[in-house]
PDB file of C-alpha atoms and ligand atoms in Angstrom:
ATOM      1  CA  MET A 187     -31.352   0.379 -23.897  1.00  0.00           C
ATOM      2  CA  PHE A 188     -29.683  -0.002 -20.500  1.00  0.00           C
ATOM      3  CA  ASP A 189     -28.445   3.500 -19.664  1.00  0.00           C
ATOM      4  CA  ILE A 190     -25.399   3.930 -17.454  1.00  0.00           C
ATOM      5  CA  ALA A 191     -23.409   6.839 -16.042  1.00  0.00           C
ATOM      6  CA  VAL A 192     -19.642   6.438 -15.724  1.00  0.00           C
ATOM      7  CA  PHE A 193     -17.807   8.354 -12.992  1.00  0.00           C
ATOM      8  CA  VAL A 194     -14.074   9.039 -13.538  1.00  0.00           C
ATOM      9  CA  SER A 195     -11.094  10.810 -11.962  1.00  0.00           C
ATOM     10  CA  GLY A 196      -8.096   9.868 -14.089  1.00  0.00           C
ATOM     11  CA  GLY A 197      -6.836   8.416 -17.355  1.00  0.00           C
ATOM     12  CA  GLY A 198     -10.060   6.681 -18.291  1.00  0.00           C
ATOM     13  CA  THR A 199      -8.707   3.361 -19.612  1.00  0.00           C
ATOM     14  CA  ASN A 200     -11.666   1.571 -18.049  1.00  0.00           C
ATOM     15  CA  LEU A 201     -14.064   4.093 -19.582  1.00  0.00           C
ATOM     16  CA  GLN A 202     -12.372   3.505 -22.948  1.00  0.00           C
ATOM     17  CA  ALA A 203     -12.805  -0.263 -22.600  1.00  0.00           C
ATOM     18  CA  ILE A 204     -16.549   0.224 -22.054  1.00  0.00           C
ATOM     19  CA  ILE A 205     -16.786   2.641 -25.015  1.00  0.00           C
ATOM     20  CA  ASP A 206     -14.868   0.210 -27.269  1.00  0.00           C
ATOM     21  CA  GLN A 207     -16.844  -2.853 -26.234  1.00  0.00           C
ATOM     22  CA  ILE A 208     -20.141  -1.053 -26.878  1.00  0.00           C
ATOM     23  CA  ALA A 209     -18.846   0.152 -30.279  1.00  0.00           C
ATOM     24  CA  ASP A 210     -17.824  -3.321 -31.446  1.00  0.00           C
ATOM     25  CA  HIS A 211     -20.970  -5.004 -30.023  1.00  0.00           C
ATOM     26  CA  ARG A 212     -19.181  -7.060 -27.370  1.00  0.00           C
ATOM     27  CA  LEU A 213     -21.244  -5.148 -24.775  1.00  0.00           C
ATOM     28  CA  CYS A 214     -24.783  -5.186 -26.171  1.00  0.00           C
ATOM     29  CA  GLY A 215     -27.835  -3.125 -25.238  1.00  0.00           C
ATOM     30  CA  VAL A 216     -25.792  -0.713 -23.095  1.00  0.00           C
ATOM     31  CA  HIS A 217     -25.568   3.057 -23.616  1.00  0.00           C
ATOM     32  CA  ILE A 218     -23.305   5.504 -21.737  1.00  0.00           C
ATOM     33  CA  ALA A 219     -25.706   8.366 -21.041  1.00  0.00           C
ATOM     34  CA  CYS A 220     -23.096  10.618 -19.417  1.00  0.00           C
ATOM     35  CA  VAL A 221     -19.649  10.787 -17.854  1.00  0.00           C
ATOM     36  CA  VAL A 222     -19.134  12.604 -14.549  1.00  0.00           C
ATOM     37  CA  ALA A 223     -15.599  13.607 -13.523  1.00  0.00           C
ATOM     38  CA  SER A 224     -14.318  14.637 -10.090  1.00  0.00           C
ATOM     39  CA  GLN A 225     -11.892  17.159 -11.632  1.00  0.00           C
ATOM     40  CA  ASP A 226     -11.630  18.972 -14.974  1.00  0.00           C
ATOM     41  CA  ARG A 227      -8.049  17.961 -15.794  1.00  0.00           C
ATOM     42  CA  CYS A 228      -8.481  14.269 -16.376  1.00  0.00           C
ATOM     43  CA  PHE A 229      -7.870  12.537 -19.683  1.00  0.00           C
ATOM     44  CA  ALA A 230     -11.035  10.465 -19.229  1.00  0.00           C
ATOM     45  CA  LEU A 231     -13.039  13.612 -20.066  1.00  0.00           C
ATOM     46  CA  GLN A 232     -11.313  13.859 -23.448  1.00  0.00           C
ATOM     47  CA  ARG A 233     -12.060  10.205 -24.142  1.00  0.00           C
ATOM     48  CA  ALA A 234     -15.755  10.837 -23.364  1.00  0.00           C
ATOM     49  CA  ARG A 235     -15.916  13.938 -25.556  1.00  0.00           C
ATOM     50  CA  SER A 236     -14.213  12.101 -28.452  1.00  0.00           C
ATOM     51  CA  ALA A 237     -16.944   9.464 -28.187  1.00  0.00           C
ATOM     52  CA  GLY A 238     -19.675  12.140 -28.176  1.00  0.00           C
ATOM     53  CA  ILE A 239     -20.770  11.409 -24.607  1.00  0.00           C
ATOM     54  CA  PRO A 240     -22.134  14.322 -22.495  1.00  0.00           C
ATOM     55  CA  THR A 241     -19.711  15.224 -19.677  1.00  0.00           C
ATOM     56  CA  HIS A 242     -20.023  16.953 -16.303  1.00  0.00           C
ATOM     57  CA  VAL A 243     -17.467  17.948 -13.680  1.00  0.00           C
ATOM     58  CA  VAL A 244     -18.484  17.973 -10.008  1.00  0.00           C
ATOM     59  CA  LYS A 245     -15.703  18.721  -7.524  1.00  0.00           C
ATOM     60  CA  ARG A 246     -16.140  17.540  -3.946  1.00  0.00           C
ATOM     61  CA  SER A 247     -14.176  20.612  -2.796  1.00  0.00           C
ATOM     62  CA  SER A 248     -16.939  22.914  -4.100  1.00  0.00           C
ATOM     63  CA  PHE A 249     -19.247  21.667  -1.319  1.00  0.00           C
ATOM     64  CA  THR A 250     -18.866  21.951   2.448  1.00  0.00           C
ATOM     65  CA  GLU A 251     -21.507  19.322   3.267  1.00  0.00           C
ATOM     66  CA  PRO A 252     -21.508  15.739   1.922  1.00  0.00           C
ATOM     67  CA  ALA A 253     -25.302  16.028   1.477  1.00  0.00           C
ATOM     68  CA  SER A 254     -25.025  18.999  -0.907  1.00  0.00           C
ATOM     69  CA  PHE A 255     -22.360  17.166  -2.947  1.00  0.00           C
ATOM     70  CA  ASP A 256     -24.690  14.148  -3.206  1.00  0.00           C
ATOM     71  CA  GLN A 257     -27.568  16.414  -4.192  1.00  0.00           C
ATOM     72  CA  ALA A 258     -25.513  18.049  -6.956  1.00  0.00           C
ATOM     73  CA  LEU A 259     -24.666  14.621  -8.383  1.00  0.00           C
ATOM     74  CA  LEU A 260     -28.301  13.503  -8.159  1.00  0.00           C
ATOM     75  CA  ASN A 261     -29.462  16.669  -9.948  1.00  0.00           C
ATOM     76  CA  ILE A 262     -27.006  16.038 -12.794  1.00  0.00           C
ATOM     77  CA  LEU A 263     -28.046  12.404 -13.211  1.00  0.00           C
ATOM     78  CA  ARG A 264     -31.834  12.949 -12.938  1.00  0.00           C
ATOM     79  CA  PRO A 265     -32.525  13.806 -16.620  1.00  0.00           C
ATOM     80  CA  TYR A 266     -30.518  10.827 -17.860  1.00  0.00           C
ATOM     81  CA  GLN A 267     -32.587   8.248 -15.905  1.00  0.00           C
ATOM     82  CA  VAL A 268     -29.605   5.884 -15.657  1.00  0.00           C
ATOM     83  CA  GLN A 269     -30.067   2.353 -14.353  1.00  0.00           C
ATOM     84  CA  LEU A 270     -26.482   1.856 -13.204  1.00  0.00           C
ATOM     85  CA  VAL A 271     -23.654   4.105 -11.990  1.00  0.00           C
ATOM     86  CA  VAL A 272     -20.179   2.764 -12.804  1.00  0.00           C
ATOM     87  CA  LEU A 273     -17.198   4.088 -10.839  1.00  0.00           C
ATOM     88  CA  ALA A 274     -14.286   3.603 -13.253  1.00  0.00           C
ATOM     89  CA  GLY A 275     -11.230   4.980 -11.479  1.00  0.00           C
ATOM     90  CA  TYR A 276     -13.407   7.457  -9.541  1.00  0.00           C
ATOM     91  CA  LEU A 277     -11.585   8.416  -6.352  1.00  0.00           C
ATOM     92  CA  THR A 278     -14.159  10.450  -4.399  1.00  0.00           C
ATOM     93  CA  LEU A 279     -16.261   8.863  -1.669  1.00  0.00           C
ATOM     94  CA  LEU A 280     -20.012   9.067  -2.384  1.00  0.00           C
ATOM     95  CA  GLY A 281     -22.364   9.973   0.464  1.00  0.00           C
ATOM     96  CA  PRO A 282     -25.326   8.047   1.916  1.00  0.00           C
ATOM     97  CA  ASP A 283     -27.943  10.183   0.093  1.00  0.00           C
ATOM     98  CA  PHE A 284     -26.489   9.398  -3.325  1.00  0.00           C
ATOM     99  CA  LEU A 285     -26.104   5.692  -2.505  1.00  0.00           C
ATOM    100  CA  ALA A 286     -29.669   5.497  -1.133  1.00  0.00           C
ATOM    101  CA  ALA A 287     -31.034   6.965  -4.375  1.00  0.00           C
ATOM    102  CA  TYR A 288     -29.136   4.340  -6.419  1.00  0.00           C
ATOM    103  CA  LYS A 289     -29.312   1.487  -3.900  1.00  0.00           C
ATOM    104  CA  GLY A 290     -27.676  -1.647  -5.283  1.00  0.00           C
ATOM    105  CA  ARG A 291     -26.970   0.130  -8.556  1.00  0.00           C
ATOM    106  CA  VAL A 292     -23.509   1.660  -8.001  1.00  0.00           C
ATOM    107  CA  ILE A 293     -20.463  -0.485  -8.853  1.00  0.00           C
ATOM    108  CA  ASN A 294     -16.728   0.126  -8.566  1.00  0.00           C
ATOM    109  CA  ILE A 295     -13.629  -1.445 -10.110  1.00  0.00           C
ATOM    110  CA  HIS A 296     -10.634  -1.876  -7.806  1.00  0.00           C
ATOM    111  CA  PRO A 297      -7.178  -3.129  -8.899  1.00  0.00           C
ATOM    112  CA  SER A 298      -6.700  -5.926  -6.339  1.00  0.00           C
ATOM    113  CA  LEU A 299      -8.408  -9.045  -5.060  1.00  0.00           C
ATOM    114  CA  ILE A 300     -10.441  -7.431  -2.263  1.00  0.00           C
ATOM    115  CA  PRO A 301      -9.976  -7.585   0.724  1.00  0.00           C
ATOM    116  CA  ALA A 302      -6.224  -7.549  -0.059  1.00  0.00           C
ATOM    117  CA  PHE A 303      -4.666  -4.160  -0.833  1.00  0.00           C
ATOM    118  CA  SER A 304      -7.935  -2.240  -0.570  1.00  0.00           C
ATOM    119  CA  GLY A 305      -9.552   0.511   1.472  1.00  0.00           C
ATOM    120  CA  THR A 306      -8.319   3.970   2.390  1.00  0.00           C
ATOM    121  CA  GLY A 307      -4.995   4.827   0.735  1.00  0.00           C
ATOM    122  CA  PHE A 308      -5.106   1.957  -1.787  1.00  0.00           C
ATOM    123  CA  TYR A 309      -5.900   3.690  -5.063  1.00  0.00           C
ATOM    124  CA  GLY A 310      -4.236   4.033  -8.470  1.00  0.00           C
ATOM    125  CA  ILE A 311      -0.832   2.315  -8.413  1.00  0.00           C
ATOM    126  CA  LYS A 312      -0.676   1.881  -4.606  1.00  0.00           C
ATOM    127  CA  PRO A 313      -2.159  -1.681  -4.576  1.00  0.00           C
ATOM    128  CA  HIS A 314       0.437  -2.790  -7.164  1.00  0.00           C
ATOM    129  CA  GLU A 315       3.303  -1.261  -5.135  1.00  0.00           C
ATOM    130  CA  ALA A 316       2.003  -2.981  -1.995  1.00  0.00           C
ATOM    131  CA  ALA A 317       1.624  -6.317  -3.819  1.00  0.00           C
ATOM    132  CA  LEU A 318       5.278  -6.171  -4.946  1.00  0.00           C
ATOM    133  CA  ALA A 319       6.422  -5.219  -1.439  1.00  0.00           C
ATOM    134  CA  TRP A 320       4.520  -8.214   0.022  1.00  0.00           C
ATOM    135  CA  GLY A 321       5.893 -10.585  -2.614  1.00  0.00           C
ATOM    136  CA  VAL A 322       2.451 -11.991  -3.461  1.00  0.00           C
ATOM    137  CA  ARG A 323       2.267 -14.258  -6.540  1.00  0.00           C
ATOM    138  CA  LEU A 324      -1.238 -13.170  -7.524  1.00  0.00           C
ATOM    139  CA  ILE A 325      -3.010  -9.852  -7.715  1.00  0.00           C
ATOM    140  CA  GLY A 326      -6.055  -9.026  -9.850  1.00  0.00           C
ATOM    141  CA  ALA A 327      -9.156  -6.867  -9.908  1.00  0.00           C
ATOM    142  CA  THR A 328     -12.554  -6.776  -8.214  1.00  0.00           C
ATOM    143  CA  VAL A 329     -15.899  -5.311  -9.231  1.00  0.00           C
ATOM    144  CA  HIS A 330     -18.096  -4.673  -6.209  1.00  0.00           C
ATOM    145  CA  LEU A 331     -21.239  -2.883  -5.147  1.00  0.00           C
ATOM    146  CA  VAL A 332     -20.473   0.457  -3.520  1.00  0.00           C
ATOM    147  CA  ASP A 333     -21.263   1.393   0.053  1.00  0.00           C
ATOM    148  CA  THR A 334     -20.062   4.315   2.166  1.00  0.00           C
ATOM    149  CA  ALA A 335     -16.555   2.861   2.806  1.00  0.00           C
ATOM    150  CA  TYR A 336     -13.756   2.579   0.226  1.00  0.00           C
ATOM    151  CA  ASP A 337     -13.647  -0.802  -1.590  1.00  0.00           C
ATOM    152  CA  HIS A 338     -15.996  -2.362   0.975  1.00  0.00           C
ATOM    153  CA  GLY A 339     -19.311  -3.355  -0.636  1.00  0.00           C
ATOM    154  CA  PRO A 340     -20.408  -6.870  -1.756  1.00  0.00           C
ATOM    155  CA  ILE A 341     -18.195  -8.495  -4.396  1.00  0.00           C
ATOM    156  CA  ILE A 342     -19.652  -9.132  -7.866  1.00  0.00           C
ATOM    157  CA  LEU A 343     -16.688 -10.404  -9.933  1.00  0.00           C
ATOM    158  CA  GLN A 344     -12.970 -11.005  -9.386  1.00  0.00           C
ATOM    159  CA  LYS A 345     -10.182 -12.003 -11.750  1.00  0.00           C
ATOM    160  CA  ALA A 346      -6.651 -12.980 -10.720  1.00  0.00           C
ATOM    161  CA  VAL A 347      -3.480 -11.941 -12.569  1.00  0.00           C
ATOM    162  CA  PRO A 348       0.013 -13.389 -11.918  1.00  0.00           C
ATOM    163  CA  VAL A 349       2.821 -11.238 -10.540  1.00  0.00           C
ATOM    164  CA  LEU A 350       5.954 -11.916 -12.620  1.00  0.00           C
ATOM    165  CA  ALA A 351       9.517 -11.934 -11.280  1.00  0.00           C
ATOM    166  CA  ASP A 352      10.608  -8.883 -13.261  1.00  0.00           C
ATOM    167  CA  ASP A 353       7.448  -6.803 -12.694  1.00  0.00           C
ATOM    168  CA  THR A 354       7.597  -3.152 -11.734  1.00  0.00           C
ATOM    169  CA  ALA A 355       4.524  -1.505 -10.235  1.00  0.00           C
ATOM    170  CA  GLN A 356       3.908  -0.011 -13.697  1.00  0.00           C
ATOM    171  CA  THR A 357       4.110  -3.291 -15.658  1.00  0.00           C
ATOM    172  CA  LEU A 358       1.920  -4.969 -13.054  1.00  0.00           C
ATOM    173  CA  GLN A 359      -0.634  -2.156 -13.194  1.00  0.00           C
ATOM    174  CA  GLN A 360      -0.717  -2.449 -16.980  1.00  0.00           C
ATOM    175  CA  ARG A 361      -1.324  -6.236 -16.850  1.00  0.00           C
ATOM    176  CA  VAL A 362      -4.047  -5.875 -14.203  1.00  0.00           C
ATOM    177  CA  MET A 363      -5.791  -3.190 -16.275  1.00  0.00           C
ATOM    178  CA  GLN A 364      -5.692  -5.156 -19.545  1.00  0.00           C
ATOM    179  CA  ASP A 365      -6.191  -8.712 -18.331  1.00  0.00           C
ATOM    180  CA  ALA A 366      -8.537  -8.145 -15.398  1.00  0.00           C
ATOM    181  CA  GLU A 367     -10.146  -4.693 -15.067  1.00  0.00           C
ATOM    182  CA  GLN A 368     -11.043  -4.261 -18.717  1.00  0.00           C
ATOM    183  CA  VAL A 369     -12.500  -7.790 -18.763  1.00  0.00           C
ATOM    184  CA  ILE A 370     -14.597  -7.902 -15.582  1.00  0.00           C
ATOM    185  CA  LEU A 371     -15.917  -4.331 -15.550  1.00  0.00           C
ATOM    186  CA  PRO A 372     -17.732  -4.682 -18.918  1.00  0.00           C
ATOM    187  CA  GLN A 373     -18.790  -8.214 -17.846  1.00  0.00           C
ATOM    188  CA  ALA A 374     -20.383  -6.844 -14.671  1.00  0.00           C
ATOM    189  CA  ILE A 375     -22.211  -4.129 -16.638  1.00  0.00           C
ATOM    190  CA  ALA A 376     -23.547  -6.815 -19.000  1.00  0.00           C
ATOM    191  CA  LEU A 377     -24.782  -8.869 -16.028  1.00  0.00           C
ATOM    192  CA  PHE A 378     -26.719  -5.850 -14.707  1.00  0.00           C
ATOM    193  CA  ALA A 379     -28.112  -5.086 -18.171  1.00  0.00           C
ATOM    194  CA  GLN A 380     -29.317  -8.711 -18.402  1.00  0.00           C
ATOM    195  CA  GLY A 381     -30.952  -8.451 -14.942  1.00  0.00           C
ATOM    196  CA  ARG A 382     -28.750 -11.258 -13.612  1.00  0.00           C
ATOM    197  CA  ILE A 383     -27.448  -9.626 -10.426  1.00  0.00           C
ATOM    198  CA  LYS A 384     -29.247 -10.411  -7.180  1.00  0.00           C
ATOM    199  CA  GLN A 385     -27.951  -9.070  -3.872  1.00  0.00           C
ATOM    200  CA  GLU A 386     -28.630 -11.025  -0.678  1.00  0.00           C
ATOM    201  CA  GLY A 387     -26.990  -9.019   2.111  1.00  0.00           C
ATOM    202  CA  ARG A 388     -23.209  -9.201   1.579  1.00  0.00           C
ATOM    203  CA  ILE A 389     -23.556 -11.928  -1.035  1.00  0.00           C
ATOM    204  CA  VAL A 390     -24.150 -11.210  -4.722  1.00  0.00           C
ATOM    205  CA  ARG A 391     -25.716 -14.039  -6.717  1.00  0.00           C
ATOM    206  CA  ILE A 392     -25.258 -14.228 -10.475  1.00  0.00           C
ATOM    207  CA  LEU A 393     -28.420 -15.714 -11.961  1.00  0.00           C
ATOM    208  CA  ASN A 394     -28.201 -18.426 -14.663  1.00  0.00           C
ATOM    209  CA  GLU A 395     -24.454 -18.771 -14.225  1.00  0.00           C
ATOM    210  CA  ILE A 396     -23.025 -21.600 -16.346  1.00  0.00           C
TER     211      ILE A 396
HETATM  212  C1  GAR B 798      -7.733   1.813 -12.244  1.00  0.00           C
HETATM  213  O1  GAR B 798      -6.685   0.910 -12.042  1.00  0.00           O
HETATM  214  C2  GAR B 798      -8.830   1.575 -11.214  1.00  0.00           C
HETATM  215  O2  GAR B 798      -9.029   0.244 -10.913  1.00  0.00           O
HETATM  216  C3  GAR B 798      -8.267   2.325 -10.041  1.00  0.00           C
HETATM  217  O3  GAR B 798      -7.745   3.512 -10.597  1.00  0.00           O
HETATM  218  C4  GAR B 798      -7.308   3.249 -11.933  1.00  0.00           C
HETATM  219  C5  GAR B 798      -7.963   4.245 -12.857  1.00  0.00           C
HETATM  220  O4  GAR B 798      -7.589   4.013 -14.159  1.00  0.00           O
HETATM  221  N1  GAR B 798      -9.285   2.557  -9.063  1.00  0.00           N
HETATM  222  C6  GAR B 798      -9.037   2.566  -7.764  1.00  0.00           C
HETATM  223  O5  GAR B 798      -7.921   2.469  -7.291  1.00  0.00           O
HETATM  224  C7  GAR B 798     -10.261   2.723  -6.862  1.00  0.00           C
HETATM  225  N2  GAR B 798      -9.974   2.340  -5.531  1.00  0.00           N
HETATM  226  P1  GAR B 798      -8.391   4.616 -15.392  1.00  0.00           P
HETATM  227  O6  GAR B 798      -8.799   6.034 -15.046  1.00  0.00           O
HETATM  228  O7  GAR B 798      -7.356   4.602 -16.497  1.00  0.00           O
HETATM  229  O8  GAR B 798      -9.560   3.708 -15.672  1.00  0.00           O
END
């Protein structure tokens, strides 16, 4: 089994997509060993508990130093021996110690085609609001490797989604979640589980791509 940890901060629709795809065998050989939340009042925790997945809450505000926050996360993950950490709507920046321990094995989903509408301040519905304000015709989602800056690491997968004339930020967010995020995040996990991801500096190669 390819064991993963999923980190969450909010509603958990991406977590649910992973749970559902594992349950109906669209995502094979993958097991969610635990879910780690950045706060205790997020619906993602309920989704995890309903699926019988062990949960933990680690608040950044409980630690003065980034290094002690990283250490707390590492201590929680150690017994699970996970091979991949998936940030699924997780909004806290991870520190260098955590990322060094899981080098090349932390991925994030972001609701835009990076580098557009990404980085500090672009989280949740903000990229969709900005996309409407710019009048872009396409938005989408990106799965990327995580480094110490928001939405900055090497890109693994991207999927574009059209912006429609009558979209609100909410309808656009919904379409991006369903048609892009919930497609490419499980796809990226499958690629890792199959050992098909190879990082060469900023470039990520997908092995045996058809
Ligand atoms: C998702 O749209 C995710 O891409 C975004 O937050 C939402 C969380 O939804 N993440 C970011 O903005 C990270 N920069 P969810 O909790 O329902 O999966």
